GROMACS .gro file of C-alpha atoms in nm:
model
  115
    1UNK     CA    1  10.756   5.436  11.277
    2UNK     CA    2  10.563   5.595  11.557
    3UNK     CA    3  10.771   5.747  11.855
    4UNK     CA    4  10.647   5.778  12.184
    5UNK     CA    5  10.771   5.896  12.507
    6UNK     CA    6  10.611   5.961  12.863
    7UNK     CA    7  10.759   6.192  13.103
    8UNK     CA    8  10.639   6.338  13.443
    9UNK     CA    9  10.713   6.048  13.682
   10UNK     CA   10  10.822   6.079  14.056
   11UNK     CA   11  10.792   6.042  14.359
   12UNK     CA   12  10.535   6.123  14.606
   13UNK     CA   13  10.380   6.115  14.923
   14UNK     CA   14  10.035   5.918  14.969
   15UNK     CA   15   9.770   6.135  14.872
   16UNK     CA   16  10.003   6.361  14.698
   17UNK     CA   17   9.959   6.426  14.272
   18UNK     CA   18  10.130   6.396  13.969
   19UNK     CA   19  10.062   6.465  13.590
   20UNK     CA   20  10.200   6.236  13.351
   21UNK     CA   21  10.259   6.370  12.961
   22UNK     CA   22  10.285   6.148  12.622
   23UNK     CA   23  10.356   6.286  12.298
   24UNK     CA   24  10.356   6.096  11.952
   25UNK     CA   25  10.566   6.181  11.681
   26UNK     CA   26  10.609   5.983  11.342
   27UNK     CA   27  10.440   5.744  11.123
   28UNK     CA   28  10.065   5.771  11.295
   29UNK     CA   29   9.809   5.639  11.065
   30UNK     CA   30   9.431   5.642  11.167
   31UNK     CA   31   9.453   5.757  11.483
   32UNK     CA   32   9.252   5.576  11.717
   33UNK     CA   33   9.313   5.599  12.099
   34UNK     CA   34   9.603   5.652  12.369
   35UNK     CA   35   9.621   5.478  12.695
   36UNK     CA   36   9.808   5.426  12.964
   37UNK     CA   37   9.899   5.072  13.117
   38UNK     CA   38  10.071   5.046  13.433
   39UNK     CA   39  10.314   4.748  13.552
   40UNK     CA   40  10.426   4.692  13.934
   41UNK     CA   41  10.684   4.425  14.005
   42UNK     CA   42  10.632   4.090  14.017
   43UNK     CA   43  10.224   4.180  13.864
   44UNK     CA   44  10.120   4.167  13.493
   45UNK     CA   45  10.039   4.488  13.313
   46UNK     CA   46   9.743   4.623  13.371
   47UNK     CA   47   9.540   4.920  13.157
   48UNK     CA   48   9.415   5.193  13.345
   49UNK     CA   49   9.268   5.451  13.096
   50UNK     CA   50   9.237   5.572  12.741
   51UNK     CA   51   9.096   5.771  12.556
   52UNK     CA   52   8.958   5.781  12.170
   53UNK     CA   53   9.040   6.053  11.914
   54UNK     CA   54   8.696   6.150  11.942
   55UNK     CA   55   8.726   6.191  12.338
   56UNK     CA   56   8.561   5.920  12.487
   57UNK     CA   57   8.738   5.801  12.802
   58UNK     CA   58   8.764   5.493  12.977
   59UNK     CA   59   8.869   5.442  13.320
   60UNK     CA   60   8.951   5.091  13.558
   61UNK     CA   61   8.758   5.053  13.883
   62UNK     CA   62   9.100   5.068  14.038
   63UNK     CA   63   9.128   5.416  13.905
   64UNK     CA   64   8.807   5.549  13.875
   65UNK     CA   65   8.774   5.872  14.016
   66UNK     CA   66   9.113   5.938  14.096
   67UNK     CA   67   9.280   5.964  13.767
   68UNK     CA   68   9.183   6.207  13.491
   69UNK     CA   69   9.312   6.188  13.111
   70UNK     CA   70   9.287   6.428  12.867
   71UNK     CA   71   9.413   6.545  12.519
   72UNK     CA   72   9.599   6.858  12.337
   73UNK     CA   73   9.500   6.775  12.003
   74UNK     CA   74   9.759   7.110  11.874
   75UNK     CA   75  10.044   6.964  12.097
   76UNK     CA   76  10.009   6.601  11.982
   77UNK     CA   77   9.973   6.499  12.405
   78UNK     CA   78   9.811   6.309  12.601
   79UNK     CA   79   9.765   6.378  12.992
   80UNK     CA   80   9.731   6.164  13.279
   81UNK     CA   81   9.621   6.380  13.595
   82UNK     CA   82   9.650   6.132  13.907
   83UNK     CA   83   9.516   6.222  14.244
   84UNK     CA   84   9.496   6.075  14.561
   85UNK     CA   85   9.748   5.834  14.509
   86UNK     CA   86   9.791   5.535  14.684
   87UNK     CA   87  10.090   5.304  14.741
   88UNK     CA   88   9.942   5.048  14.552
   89UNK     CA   89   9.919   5.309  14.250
   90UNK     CA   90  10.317   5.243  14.235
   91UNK     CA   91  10.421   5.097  13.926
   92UNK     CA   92  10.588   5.212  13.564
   93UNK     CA   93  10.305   5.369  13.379
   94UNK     CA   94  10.338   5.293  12.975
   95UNK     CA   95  10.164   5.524  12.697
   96UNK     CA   96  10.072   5.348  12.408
   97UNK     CA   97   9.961   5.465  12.087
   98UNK     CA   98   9.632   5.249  11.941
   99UNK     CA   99   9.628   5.359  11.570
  100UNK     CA  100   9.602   5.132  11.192
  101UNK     CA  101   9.951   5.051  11.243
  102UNK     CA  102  10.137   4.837  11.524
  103UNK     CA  103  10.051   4.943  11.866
  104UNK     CA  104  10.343   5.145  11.961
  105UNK     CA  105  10.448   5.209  12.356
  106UNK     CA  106  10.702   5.441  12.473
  107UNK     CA  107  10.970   5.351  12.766
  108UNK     CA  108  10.771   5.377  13.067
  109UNK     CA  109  10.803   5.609  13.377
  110UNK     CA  110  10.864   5.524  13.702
  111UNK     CA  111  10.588   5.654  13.932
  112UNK     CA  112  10.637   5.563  14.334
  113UNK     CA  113  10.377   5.654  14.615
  114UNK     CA  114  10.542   5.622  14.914
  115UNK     CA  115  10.554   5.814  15.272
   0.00000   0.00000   0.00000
């Protein structure tokens, strides 16, 4: 079983920043990607980034630019730099683990831009 948990969620003024952290433990088989999804109320999920265990990165239009992710291979973590953040950025952001196994998410974190 593959165990993952986000932390680094907050609050914060527009324009302000925040760094989000996963880390995978467990079972991980064929490592493939991690990503992060992000789900406001009332909206349906939507994936923002990943990135591939060889580095590539991928990036929505709605974050493009803004958002950064990146990888500590040694520390088993994945980072989610967000600048400039906008109200409409507020949501729970989910980290998911893409390997040969089951997708596996963690809990979420709560992440609120507001003045």
């Amino acid at each position: 079983q593959v165990q993952v948990v986000e932390s680094g969620g907050g609050l914060v003024q527009p324009g302000g920043s925040l760094r989000l952290s996963c880390s995978a433990s467990g079972s991980i088989f064929g490592m493939i990607a991690t990503g992060w999804c992000r789900q406001a109320p009332g909206k349906q999920r939507e994936c923002v980034t990943f990135i591939t265990h060889d580095g590539s990165t991928y990036y929505a239009d709605s974050v493009k630019g803004r958002f950064t992710i990146s990888r500590d291979n040694a520390k088993n973590t994945v980072y989610l730099q967000m600048n400039s953040l906008k109200p409409e950025d507020t949501a729970v952001y989910y980290c998911y683990i893409e390997h040969l196994g089951p997708r596996a998410w963690g809990q979420g974190t709560q992440v609120t831009v507001s003045s």
